[in-house]
Amino acid sequence: MQLISGAAVAEKVLEECRRDIAALAAVGKKPGLAVVLIGDDPASRAYVRSKDKKCRDLGLHSVKLELPASTTQEEVLAHVHALNNDPAIHGILVQSPPPPHIDEAAIVRAIDPAKDVDGFHPVNVAKLALEDPTGFVPCTPLGCQRLLMDAGIETKGANAVVLGRSMIVGKPMALLLMAKGPGGDATVTVAHSRTQDLAFITQKADIIIAAIGRPEFLKAEHVREGAVVIDVGINRVEAPGTEKGYKLVGDVAFEEVAPKCKAITPVPGGVGPMTIAMLMANTIKACKQS
Amino acid sequence: MQLISGAAVAEKVLEECRRDIAALAAVGKKPGLAVVLIGDDPASRAYVRSKDKKCRDLGLHSVKLELPASTTQEEVLAHVHALNNDPAIHGILVQSPPPPHIDEAAIVRAIDPAKDVDGFHPVNVAKLALEDPTGFVPCTPLGCQRLLMDAGIETKGANAVVLGRSMIVGKPMALLLMAKGPGGDATVTVAHSRTQDLAFITQKADIIIAAIGRPEFLKAEHVREGAVVIDVGINRVEAPGTEKGYKLVGDVAFEEVAPKCKAITPVPGGVGPMTIAMLMANTIKACKQS
C-alpha cells in the first residue's frame, strides 16, 4: 500500500512555484494574492492566516483584507472592484463562508475571472467544462488530480468514482477526470446522497475521490482490493481524553480501508496541503497570463 | 417494452409552446428566433429550413439568415451583434458546422447569453453546472431529459450511463442527470472512447443515453434486462436497394437491444423531434425572460 503524501507533493508544487516566481522576478513581475475575510469565524481566520503566511514564505505579494462582520454587500463589492483594478494583485479570493447577509455568488461573479484563482466564477466553471486551459480550476480538485498524477496513477481508461456533486469539489473533479489528456480520460461516475447501493458503485472503482463531508463514511466494504482512494474530507470529531478534545478525520475510515488500497491519502497531510499549494500555483498562473 | 415516441412527446411540448405563445400575445409579445446559416451544406440547409418551418407553424417570428460560404468572421460577428440588439429576436442560433475559416467558438461567445437558445455560450454552460434555472440547456440533452420524465422513468437514484463526453450532448446530459430535483438526482457515469470494457459499465445501467455517433454501436450484450435506452445517434448508413440508397440508424442496434429494454427510443422518431421542440421551448423561455 502506497501512502500518498500530500505534504511531499505540495512541497514539490511549491518548489515549482519558487522557480516560476524567480523567472517572473527576472522580468519585473511579482505575483500578488488578495484574500478577503469578512467577519471573525475562527476557522476562516486560521485559513486566511495560513494562506497569507504561505504567500510570504514563497515571496508572493500578499494582501489580507479583514473586514468586520457588519460590512455591507456594497462595501465588499467596492473592495473587489478595487482589487480587480489593482495591477499588483493577480489573484483574489473571498474566504467562504461570508456572513449570512452577504450574497456570496454575487461577490464571486464580481471578481475579474482572470483573477479568480479559486475557480468559482462562472467563466472559469465554463472553461473547465469546455476544457479551456486558460481557466482556473478550483484548488482542491486540481490538487487531487495532481496527487494522482504525481503518484503515477493512470487515470486514462480508469473507472473513477467521485463521491459528492458540489461545485467546490465533486463536479469540477468529475470534469477534470473526464477531460481529454493526462490526468483525465477516466470513465467517471458521480455518486451522491441520492445514490442507491453506494457499495455497488464504489466496489467497481479503480479510483475513488471522497468529498461528502461525512466523517469516516467510506468503509472497507465500499472499496475493492487495489483501489486508489483520495480523501478530501476534513471532519472534526470529538476525541475525549486528547489535549484538544477533538481530532481530524477524513471521509474515509482510514484504518480499515487503507489495507485494501493500492494507494491512499491520509488525513491530515493528504489533500489539505495540496489545496493551498494549488492556490499559489493558480496565482502564479494568473500573473503569467496577465 | 415501451417504445418512447419522441414525435408524441415533441407534439406535447409544442402544444405547451402554443399555449405560451398565446399568453405572450395577450401581453403584446411574440417570440422571435433567428437562425444563421453560413455556406450551403445541404444537411445544414435542410435543418435550417425545418427550424424555420416549425417556427412559422407555431406562430413564432422567424428570421432565416443565409450567408454565403465566403462570409468573413467579422461579417458574421456584425450580423450576430445586430441580432443581439434586435428587440424582435429572442433566440439566436448559428447553424453548426460553419465553414472552416469561421471561428465557431468566437461566434458563440458573441451571442448575447440571454438569446443563446442553443445553450452553448459559456455563461449558459456555467449556469447548467451551477444548476441556475435561468440558463439555457442544449436542446438535445434537454429533450432527452424530457423524454425520460414524460415516459415516467424515475431518474432519482437511478444508475445512468451517458456514452459520449461532448459539450453538445454528453457533458450537459450528465450535468442535467446529476442535478438536484426532478429529472435529476441520478448516479451518473460518463463513458467515452477511452473507456475500457464498456459492457462492464453499461450492464449496470438503469438508464443509458447513447451519444457517440457510431451506427448501431450499442449491442444487446451491453444492456441489462429492463434498462431504459435513449438513442441520440442519427447516422446515415448505406442501404443498397432502397430508393434513397441509405437509411438512418441510431447509436443503438435497435432490433437486438429493444427486446431487453423496459423502454427505448426509436431512430428516427425518438430524440430527433425533441431537439427542435426544445429549441422552440427555449426561444419562448428567452422571450419570457426578456
CSV table of N, CA and C in Angstrom, one decimal, chain A residues 42-194:
chain,number,residue,atom,x,y,z
A,42,PRO,N,-13.4,31.8,13.5
A,42,PRO,CA,-12.1,31.4,13.8
A,42,PRO,C,-11.4,30.5,12.8
A,43,ALA,N,-12.2,29.5,12.3
A,43,ALA,CA,-11.6,28.6,11.3
A,43,ALA,C,-11.2,29.4,10.0
A,44,SER,N,-12.1,30.3,9.6
A,44,SER,CA,-11.8,31.1,8.4
A,44,SER,C,-10.5,32.0,8.6
A,45,ARG,N,-10.5,32.6,9.9
A,45,ARG,CA,-9.3,33.4,10.2
A,45,ARG,C,-8.0,32.5,10.1
A,46,ALA,N,-8.1,31.3,10.6
A,46,ALA,CA,-6.9,30.4,10.6
A,46,ALA,C,-6.5,30.1,9.1
A,47,TYR,N,-7.5,29.8,8.3
A,47,TYR,CA,-7.2,29.6,6.9
A,47,TYR,C,-6.5,30.7,6.2
A,48,VAL,N,-7.1,31.9,6.5
A,48,VAL,CA,-6.6,33.1,5.8
A,48,VAL,C,-5.2,33.4,6.3
A,49,ARG,N,-4.9,33.2,7.6
A,49,ARG,CA,-3.6,33.4,8.1
A,49,ARG,C,-2.6,32.5,7.5
A,50,SER,N,-3.0,31.2,7.3
A,50,SER,CA,-2.0,30.2,6.7
A,50,SER,C,-1.8,30.5,5.2
A,51,LYS,N,-2.8,31.0,4.5
A,51,LYS,CA,-2.6,31.4,3.1
A,51,LYS,C,-1.6,32.6,3.0
A,52,ASP,N,-1.9,33.6,3.9
A,52,ASP,CA,-1.0,34.7,3.9
A,52,ASP,C,0.4,34.4,4.2
A,53,LYS,N,0.6,33.5,5.2
A,53,LYS,CA,2.0,33.0,5.6
A,53,LYS,C,2.6,32.3,4.4
A,54,LYS,N,1.9,31.4,3.8
A,54,LYS,CA,2.4,30.7,2.7
A,54,LYS,C,2.9,31.6,1.5
A,55,CYS,N,2.1,32.6,1.3
A,55,CYS,CA,2.4,33.6,0.3
A,55,CYS,C,3.7,34.3,0.6
A,56,ARG,N,3.8,34.7,1.8
A,56,ARG,CA,5.0,35.5,2.2
A,56,ARG,C,6.3,34.6,2.2
A,57,ASP,N,6.1,33.3,2.7
A,57,ASP,CA,7.2,32.4,2.6
A,57,ASP,C,7.7,32.2,1.2
A,58,LEU,N,6.8,32.2,0.2
A,58,LEU,CA,7.2,32.0,-1.2
A,58,LEU,C,7.8,33.3,-1.8
A,59,GLY,N,7.5,34.4,-1.2
A,59,GLY,CA,7.9,35.6,-1.8
A,59,GLY,C,6.8,36.2,-2.7
A,60,LEU,N,5.6,35.8,-2.5
A,60,LEU,CA,4.5,36.4,-3.2
A,60,LEU,C,4.0,37.7,-2.5
A,61,HIS,N,3.5,38.6,-3.3
A,61,HIS,CA,2.9,39.8,-2.7
A,61,HIS,C,1.5,39.3,-2.1
A,62,SER,N,1.3,39.6,-0.8
A,62,SER,CA,0.1,39.1,-0.2
A,62,SER,C,-0.6,40.3,0.5
A,63,VAL,N,-1.9,40.3,0.2
A,63,VAL,CA,-2.8,41.4,0.8
A,63,VAL,C,-3.9,40.6,1.6
A,64,LYS,N,-4.0,40.9,2.8
A,64,LYS,CA,-5.0,40.3,3.7
A,64,LYS,C,-6.0,41.4,4.1
A,65,LEU,N,-7.2,41.2,3.6
A,65,LEU,CA,-8.2,42.3,3.8
A,65,LEU,C,-9.2,41.7,4.9
A,66,GLU,N,-9.1,42.2,6.1
A,66,GLU,CA,-10.0,41.7,7.1
A,66,GLU,C,-11.1,42.7,7.4
A,67,LEU,N,-12.3,42.3,7.0
A,67,LEU,CA,-13.5,43.3,7.1
A,67,LEU,C,-14.4,42.8,8.2
A,68,PRO,N,-15.0,43.7,9.0
A,68,PRO,CA,-15.9,43.4,10.1
A,68,PRO,C,-17.1,42.6,9.5
A,69,ALA,N,-17.7,41.9,10.4
A,69,ALA,CA,-18.9,41.1,10.0
A,69,ALA,C,-20.1,42.0,9.6
A,70,SER,N,-20.0,43.3,10.0
A,70,SER,CA,-21.0,44.2,9.6
A,70,SER,C,-20.9,44.8,8.3
A,71,THR,N,-19.8,44.5,7.6
A,71,THR,CA,-19.6,45.0,6.2
A,71,THR,C,-20.8,44.7,5.3
A,72,THR,N,-21.2,45.7,4.5
A,72,THR,CA,-22.3,45.5,3.6
A,72,THR,C,-21.9,44.9,2.3
A,73,GLN,N,-22.8,44.4,1.6
A,73,GLN,CA,-22.6,43.8,0.3
A,73,GLN,C,-21.9,44.8,-0.6
A,74,GLU,N,-22.4,46.1,-0.6
A,74,GLU,CA,-21.9,47.1,-1.4
A,74,GLU,C,-20.4,47.4,-1.1
A,75,GLU,N,-20.1,47.4,0.2
A,75,GLU,CA,-18.7,47.6,0.6
A,75,GLU,C,-17.8,46.5,0.1
A,76,VAL,N,-18.3,45.3,0.3
A,76,VAL,CA,-17.4,44.1,-0.2
A,76,VAL,C,-17.2,44.3,-1.7
A,77,LEU,N,-18.3,44.6,-2.5
A,77,LEU,CA,-18.2,44.7,-3.9
A,77,LEU,C,-17.2,45.8,-4.3
A,78,ALA,N,-17.2,46.9,-3.5
A,78,ALA,CA,-16.3,48.0,-3.8
A,78,ALA,C,-14.8,47.6,-3.6
A,79,HIS,N,-14.6,46.8,-2.5
A,79,HIS,CA,-13.3,46.2,-2.3
A,79,HIS,C,-12.8,45.3,-3.5
A,80,VAL,N,-13.8,44.5,-3.9
A,80,VAL,CA,-13.5,43.6,-5.0
A,80,VAL,C,-13.1,44.4,-6.3
A,81,HIS,N,-13.9,45.4,-6.6
A,81,HIS,CA,-13.7,46.2,-7.7
A,81,HIS,C,-12.3,46.9,-7.6
A,82,ALA,N,-11.9,47.4,-6.5
A,82,ALA,CA,-10.6,48.0,-6.3
A,82,ALA,C,-9.5,47.0,-6.5
A,83,LEU,N,-9.7,45.7,-6.0
A,83,LEU,CA,-8.7,44.7,-6.3
A,83,LEU,C,-8.6,44.3,-7.7
A,84,ASN,N,-9.8,44.2,-8.4
A,84,ASN,CA,-9.8,43.9,-9.8
A,84,ASN,C,-8.9,44.9,-10.6
A,85,ASN,N,-9.0,46.2,-10.1
A,85,ASN,CA,-8.2,47.2,-10.8
A,85,ASN,C,-6.8,47.4,-10.3
A,86,ASP,N,-6.4,46.7,-9.3
A,86,ASP,CA,-5.1,46.8,-8.8
A,86,ASP,C,-4.1,46.0,-9.5
A,87,PRO,N,-3.1,46.6,-10.3
A,87,PRO,CA,-2.2,45.8,-11.1
A,87,PRO,C,-1.3,44.9,-10.3
A,88,ALA,N,-1.1,45.2,-9.0
A,88,ALA,CA,-0.2,44.4,-8.2
A,88,ALA,C,-0.9,43.1,-7.7
A,89,ILE,N,-2.2,43.0,-7.9
A,89,ILE,CA,-3.0,41.9,-7.5
A,89,ILE,C,-3.3,41.0,-8.7
A,90,HIS,N,-2.9,39.7,-8.7
A,90,HIS,CA,-3.3,38.8,-9.8
A,90,HIS,C,-4.3,37.8,-9.4
A,91,GLY,N,-4.4,37.6,-8.1
A,91,GLY,CA,-5.4,36.6,-7.6
A,91,GLY,C,-6.3,37.2,-6.5
A,92,ILE,N,-7.6,36.9,-6.5
A,92,ILE,CA,-8.5,37.4,-5.5
A,92,ILE,C,-9.3,36.2,-5.0
A,93,LEU,N,-9.4,36.2,-3.7
A,93,LEU,CA,-10.1,35.1,-3.1
A,93,LEU,C,-11.0,35.6,-1.9
A,94,VAL,N,-12.2,35.4,-1.9
A,94,VAL,CA,-13.1,35.8,-0.8
A,94,VAL,C,-13.3,34.5,0.0
A,95,GLN,N,-12.9,34.6,1.3
A,95,GLN,CA,-12.9,33.4,2.1
A,95,GLN,C,-14.4,33.0,2.4
A,96,SER,N,-14.7,31.7,2.2
A,96,SER,CA,-16.0,31.2,2.4
A,96,SER,C,-16.1,30.5,3.7
A,97,PRO,N,-17.2,30.6,4.4
A,97,PRO,CA,-18.5,31.3,4.1
A,97,PRO,C,-18.4,32.7,4.6
A,98,PRO,N,-19.0,33.7,3.9
A,98,PRO,CA,-19.1,35.0,4.4
A,98,PRO,C,-20.4,35.0,5.4
A,99,PRO,N,-20.5,36.1,6.1
A,99,PRO,CA,-21.7,36.2,7.0
A,99,PRO,C,-23.0,36.1,6.1
A,100,PRO,N,-24.1,35.7,6.8
A,100,PRO,CA,-25.3,35.3,6.0
A,100,PRO,C,-25.9,36.5,5.2
A,101,HIS,N,-25.7,37.7,5.6
A,101,HIS,CA,-26.3,38.8,4.8
A,101,HIS,C,-25.5,39.1,3.5
A,102,ILE,N,-24.4,38.4,3.3
A,102,ILE,CA,-23.6,38.6,2.1
A,102,ILE,C,-24.1,37.6,1.0
A,103,ASP,N,-24.3,38.1,-0.2
A,103,ASP,CA,-24.7,37.3,-1.3
A,103,ASP,C,-23.4,36.8,-2.0
A,104,GLU,N,-22.9,35.6,-1.5
A,104,GLU,CA,-21.6,35.1,-1.9
A,104,GLU,C,-21.5,34.9,-3.4
A,105,ALA,N,-22.6,34.4,-4.1
A,105,ALA,CA,-22.5,34.2,-5.5
A,105,ALA,C,-22.3,35.5,-6.3
A,106,ALA,N,-22.9,36.5,-5.8
A,106,ALA,CA,-22.8,37.8,-6.4
A,106,ALA,C,-21.4,38.4,-6.3
A,107,ILE,N,-20.8,38.1,-5.1
A,107,ILE,CA,-19.4,38.5,-4.9
A,107,ILE,C,-18.4,37.8,-5.8
A,108,VAL,N,-18.7,36.5,-5.9
A,108,VAL,CA,-17.8,35.7,-6.8
A,108,VAL,C,-17.9,36.2,-8.3
A,109,ARG,N,-19.2,36.5,-8.7
A,109,ARG,CA,-19.4,37.0,-10.1
A,109,ARG,C,-18.7,38.3,-10.3
A,110,ALA,N,-18.5,39.1,-9.2
A,110,ALA,CA,-17.9,40.4,-9.3
A,110,ALA,C,-16.4,40.4,-9.5
A,111,ILE,N,-15.8,39.2,-9.1
A,111,ILE,CA,-14.3,39.1,-9.3
A,111,ILE,C,-14.0,39.0,-10.8
A,112,ASP,N,-12.9,39.7,-11.2
A,112,ASP,CA,-12.4,39.5,-12.5
A,112,ASP,C,-12.1,38.1,-12.8
A,113,PRO,N,-12.7,37.4,-13.8
A,113,PRO,CA,-12.4,36.0,-14.0
A,113,PRO,C,-10.9,35.7,-14.2
A,114,ALA,N,-10.2,36.7,-14.7
A,114,ALA,CA,-8.7,36.5,-14.9
A,114,ALA,C,-8.0,36.5,-13.5
A,115,LYS,N,-8.7,36.9,-12.5
A,115,LYS,CA,-8.1,36.9,-11.1
A,115,LYS,C,-8.7,36.0,-10.2
A,116,ASP,N,-9.7,35.2,-10.7
A,116,ASP,CA,-10.5,34.2,-9.9
A,116,ASP,C,-9.7,32.9,-9.7
A,117,VAL,N,-8.7,33.0,-8.8
A,117,VAL,CA,-7.8,31.9,-8.6
A,117,VAL,C,-8.5,30.7,-7.8
A,118,ASP,N,-9.7,31.0,-7.3
A,118,ASP,CA,-10.5,29.9,-6.6
A,118,ASP,C,-11.2,29.1,-7.7
A,119,GLY,N,-11.4,29.6,-8.9
A,119,GLY,CA,-12.0,28.9,-10.0
A,119,GLY,C,-13.5,28.8,-9.8
A,120,PHE,N,-14.2,29.7,-9.0
A,120,PHE,CA,-15.6,29.6,-8.8
A,120,PHE,C,-16.4,30.5,-9.7
A,121,HIS,N,-15.8,31.4,-10.4
A,121,HIS,CA,-16.5,32.3,-11.3
A,121,HIS,C,-17.1,31.5,-12.4
A,122,PRO,N,-18.3,31.9,-12.9
A,122,PRO,CA,-19.0,31.1,-14.0
A,122,PRO,C,-18.1,31.0,-15.2
A,123,VAL,N,-17.3,32.0,-15.5
A,123,VAL,CA,-16.4,32.0,-16.7
A,123,VAL,C,-15.4,30.8,-16.5
A,124,ASN,N,-14.9,30.6,-15.3
A,124,ASN,CA,-14.0,29.5,-15.1
A,124,ASN,C,-14.7,28.2,-15.0
A,125,VAL,N,-15.9,28.2,-14.5
A,125,VAL,CA,-16.7,26.9,-14.5
A,125,VAL,C,-16.8,26.5,-15.9
A,126,ALA,N,-17.2,27.4,-16.8
A,126,ALA,CA,-17.4,27.0,-18.2
A,126,ALA,C,-16.1,26.6,-18.9
A,127,LYS,N,-15.0,27.3,-18.6
A,127,LYS,CA,-13.8,26.9,-19.2
A,127,LYS,C,-13.4,25.5,-18.8
A,128,LEU,N,-13.6,25.1,-17.6
A,128,LEU,CA,-13.3,23.8,-17.1
A,128,LEU,C,-14.2,22.8,-18.0
A,129,ALA,N,-15.5,23.0,-18.1
A,129,ALA,CA,-16.3,22.1,-18.8
A,129,ALA,C,-15.9,22.1,-20.3
A,130,LEU,N,-15.5,23.2,-20.8
A,130,LEU,CA,-15.1,23.3,-22.2
A,130,LEU,C,-13.6,22.9,-22.4
A,131,GLU,N,-13.0,22.5,-21.4
A,131,GLU,CA,-11.5,22.1,-21.4
A,131,GLU,C,-10.6,23.2,-22.0
A,132,ASP,N,-10.9,24.4,-21.6
A,132,ASP,CA,-10.1,25.6,-22.0
A,132,ASP,C,-9.0,25.8,-20.9
A,133,PRO,N,-7.7,25.5,-21.3
A,133,PRO,CA,-6.6,25.5,-20.3
A,133,PRO,C,-6.3,26.9,-19.7
A,134,THR,N,-6.9,28.0,-20.3
A,134,THR,CA,-6.6,29.3,-19.7
A,134,THR,C,-7.4,29.6,-18.4
A,135,GLY,N,-8.4,28.7,-18.1
A,135,GLY,CA,-9.3,28.9,-17.0
A,135,GLY,C,-8.6,28.5,-15.7
A,136,PHE,N,-9.2,28.8,-14.6
A,136,PHE,CA,-8.8,28.4,-13.3
A,136,PHE,C,-9.7,27.3,-12.7
A,137,VAL,N,-9.1,26.3,-12.3
A,137,VAL,CA,-9.8,25.1,-11.7
A,137,VAL,C,-9.7,25.2,-10.2
A,138,PRO,N,-10.9,25.0,-9.5
A,138,PRO,CA,-10.9,25.0,-8.0
A,138,PRO,C,-9.7,24.2,-7.5
A,139,CYS,N,-9.1,24.8,-6.4
A,139,CYS,CA,-7.8,24.3,-5.9
A,139,CYS,C,-7.9,22.9,-5.4
A,140,THR,N,-9.0,22.5,-4.7
A,140,THR,CA,-9.0,21.2,-4.1
A,140,THR,C,-9.0,20.1,-5.2
A,141,PRO,N,-10.0,20.1,-6.1
A,141,PRO,CA,-9.9,19.0,-7.2
A,141,PRO,C,-8.7,19.1,-8.0
A,142,LEU,N,-8.2,20.3,-8.3
A,142,LEU,CA,-6.9,20.4,-9.0
A,142,LEU,C,-5.8,19.7,-8.2
A,143,GLY,N,-5.8,19.9,-6.9
A,143,GLY,CA,-4.8,19.2,-6.1
A,143,GLY,C,-4.9,17.7,-6.1
A,144,CYS,N,-6.2,17.3,-6.1
A,144,CYS,CA,-6.4,15.8,-6.1
A,144,CYS,C,-5.9,15.2,-7.4
A,145,GLN,N,-6.1,15.9,-8.5
A,145,GLN,CA,-5.6,15.4,-9.8
A,145,GLN,C,-4.1,15.4,-9.8
A,146,ARG,N,-3.5,16.4,-9.3
A,146,ARG,CA,-2.0,16.4,-9.2
A,146,ARG,C,-1.5,15.3,-8.4
A,147,LEU,N,-2.2,15.0,-7.2
A,147,LEU,CA,-1.7,13.9,-6.4
A,147,LEU,C,-1.8,12.6,-7.2
A,148,LEU,N,-2.8,12.4,-7.9
A,148,LEU,CA,-2.9,11.1,-8.7
A,148,LEU,C,-1.8,11.0,-9.7
A,149,MET,N,-1.6,12.2,-10.4
A,149,MET,CA,-0.6,12.2,-11.5
A,149,MET,C,0.8,12.0,-10.9
A,150,ASP,N,1.1,12.6,-9.8
A,150,ASP,CA,2.4,12.5,-9.1
A,150,ASP,C,2.6,11.2,-8.6
A,151,ALA,N,1.6,10.5,-8.1
A,151,ALA,CA,1.7,9.1,-7.6
A,151,ALA,C,1.8,8.1,-8.7
A,152,GLY,N,1.7,8.6,-9.9
A,152,GLY,CA,1.9,7.6,-11.0
A,152,GLY,C,0.6,6.8,-11.3
A,153,ILE,N,-0.5,7.3,-10.8
A,153,ILE,CA,-1.8,6.6,-11.0
A,153,ILE,C,-2.4,6.9,-12.4
A,154,GLU,N,-2.5,5.9,-13.2
A,154,GLU,CA,-3.1,6.2,-14.6
A,154,GLU,C,-4.6,6.4,-14.5
A,155,THR,N,-5.0,7.6,-15.0
A,155,THR,CA,-6.4,7.8,-15.0
A,155,THR,C,-7.1,7.4,-16.3
A,156,LYS,N,-6.3,7.4,-17.4
A,156,LYS,CA,-6.9,7.1,-18.7
A,156,LYS,C,-7.5,5.7,-18.7
A,157,GLY,N,-8.8,5.7,-19.0
A,157,GLY,CA,-9.5,4.4,-19.0
A,157,GLY,C,-9.9,3.8,-17.6
A,158,ALA,N,-9.4,4.5,-16.6
A,158,ALA,CA,-9.7,4.0,-15.2
A,158,ALA,C,-11.2,4.3,-14.9
A,159,ASN,N,-11.8,3.5,-14.1
A,159,ASN,CA,-13.1,3.8,-13.5
A,159,ASN,C,-13.0,4.6,-12.3
A,160,ALA,N,-13.3,5.9,-12.4
A,160,ALA,CA,-13.2,6.8,-11.2
A,160,ALA,C,-14.6,7.1,-10.7
A,161,VAL,N,-14.7,7.0,-9.4
A,161,VAL,CA,-16.0,7.4,-8.7
A,161,VAL,C,-15.7,8.6,-7.9
A,162,VAL,N,-16.5,9.7,-8.1
A,162,VAL,CA,-16.4,10.9,-7.3
A,162,VAL,C,-17.6,10.8,-6.4
A,163,LEU,N,-17.4,10.9,-5.1
A,163,LEU,CA,-18.5,11.0,-4.1
A,163,LEU,C,-18.7,12.4,-3.8
A,164,GLY,N,-19.9,12.9,-4.2
A,164,GLY,CA,-20.2,14.3,-3.9
A,164,GLY,C,-20.4,15.1,-5.2
A,165,ARG,N,-21.3,16.0,-5.3
A,165,ARG,CA,-21.6,16.7,-6.5
A,165,ARG,C,-21.6,18.2,-6.3
A,166,SER,N,-20.8,18.7,-5.4
A,166,SER,CA,-20.7,20.1,-5.1
A,166,SER,C,-19.9,20.8,-6.2
A,167,MET,N,-20.1,22.1,-6.3
A,167,MET,CA,-19.3,22.9,-7.3
A,167,MET,C,-17.9,23.2,-6.7
A,168,ILE,N,-17.7,22.9,-5.5
A,168,ILE,CA,-16.4,23.1,-4.9
A,168,ILE,C,-15.4,22.0,-5.2
A,169,VAL,N,-16.0,20.8,-5.1
A,169,VAL,CA,-15.1,19.6,-5.3
A,169,VAL,C,-15.7,18.6,-6.4
A,170,GLY,N,-16.9,18.1,-6.1
A,170,GLY,CA,-17.4,17.0,-6.9
A,170,GLY,C,-17.5,17.2,-8.4
A,171,LYS,N,-18.3,18.2,-8.8
A,171,LYS,CA,-18.4,18.4,-10.2
A,171,LYS,C,-17.1,18.8,-10.9
A,172,PRO,N,-16.3,19.8,-10.4
A,172,PRO,CA,-15.1,20.1,-11.1
A,172,PRO,C,-14.2,18.9,-11.1
A,173,MET,N,-14.1,18.1,-10.0
A,173,MET,CA,-13.3,16.8,-10.0
A,173,MET,C,-13.7,15.9,-11.2
A,174,ALA,N,-15.1,15.7,-11.3
A,174,ALA,CA,-15.6,14.9,-12.4
A,174,ALA,C,-15.2,15.4,-13.8
A,175,LEU,N,-15.3,16.7,-13.9
A,175,LEU,CA,-15.0,17.3,-15.2
A,175,LEU,C,-13.5,17.2,-15.5
A,176,LEU,N,-12.6,17.3,-14.5
A,176,LEU,CA,-11.2,17.2,-14.7
A,176,LEU,C,-10.9,15.7,-15.1
A,177,LEU,N,-11.5,14.8,-14.4
A,177,LEU,CA,-11.2,13.4,-14.7
A,177,LEU,C,-11.7,12.9,-16.0
A,178,MET,N,-12.8,13.5,-16.5
A,178,MET,CA,-13.3,13.1,-17.8
A,178,MET,C,-12.8,13.9,-19.0
A,179,ALA,N,-12.0,14.9,-18.7
A,179,ALA,CA,-11.4,15.7,-19.8
A,179,ALA,C,-10.4,14.9,-20.6
A,180,LYS,N,-10.1,15.3,-21.8
A,180,LYS,CA,-9.1,14.7,-22.6
A,180,LYS,C,-7.7,15.0,-22.2
A,181,GLY,N,-6.8,14.0,-22.1
A,181,GLY,CA,-5.4,14.3,-21.9
A,181,GLY,C,-5.0,13.7,-20.5
A,182,PRO,N,-3.7,14.0,-20.2
A,182,PRO,CA,-3.1,13.5,-19.0
A,182,PRO,C,-3.9,13.9,-17.7
A,183,GLY,N,-4.0,13.0,-16.8
A,183,GLY,CA,-4.8,13.2,-15.6
A,183,GLY,C,-6.3,13.1,-15.8
A,184,GLY,N,-6.7,12.9,-17.1
A,184,GLY,CA,-8.1,12.8,-17.4
A,184,GLY,C,-8.4,11.5,-18.2
A,185,ASP,N,-9.3,11.5,-19.1
A,185,ASP,CA,-9.7,10.3,-19.9
A,185,ASP,C,-10.2,9.2,-19.0
A,186,ALA,N,-10.7,9.5,-17.8
A,186,ALA,CA,-11.2,8.4,-17.0
A,186,ALA,C,-12.7,8.2,-17.3
A,187,THR,N,-13.2,7.1,-17.0
A,187,THR,CA,-14.7,6.8,-17.0
A,187,THR,C,-15.2,7.2,-15.7
A,188,VAL,N,-15.9,8.3,-15.6
A,188,VAL,CA,-16.2,9.0,-14.3
A,188,VAL,C,-17.7,8.8,-13.9
A,189,THR,N,-17.8,8.3,-12.7
A,189,THR,CA,-19.2,8.2,-12.1
A,189,THR,C,-19.3,9.2,-10.9
A,190,VAL,N,-20.3,10.0,-10.9
A,190,VAL,CA,-20.6,10.9,-9.8
A,190,VAL,C,-21.7,10.3,-8.9
A,191,ALA,N,-21.4,10.0,-7.7
A,191,ALA,CA,-22.3,9.5,-6.7
A,191,ALA,C,-22.6,10.5,-5.7
A,192,HIS,N,-23.7,10.4,-5.0
A,192,HIS,CA,-24.1,11.5,-4.0
A,192,HIS,C,-25.2,11.0,-3.1
A,193,SER,N,-25.8,11.9,-2.4
A,193,SER,CA,-26.7,11.5,-1.3
A,193,SER,C,-27.9,10.7,-1.8
A,194,ARG,N,-28.2,10.9,-3.1
A,194,ARG,CA,-29.4,10.2,-3.7
A,194,ARG,C,-29.0,8.8,-4.3
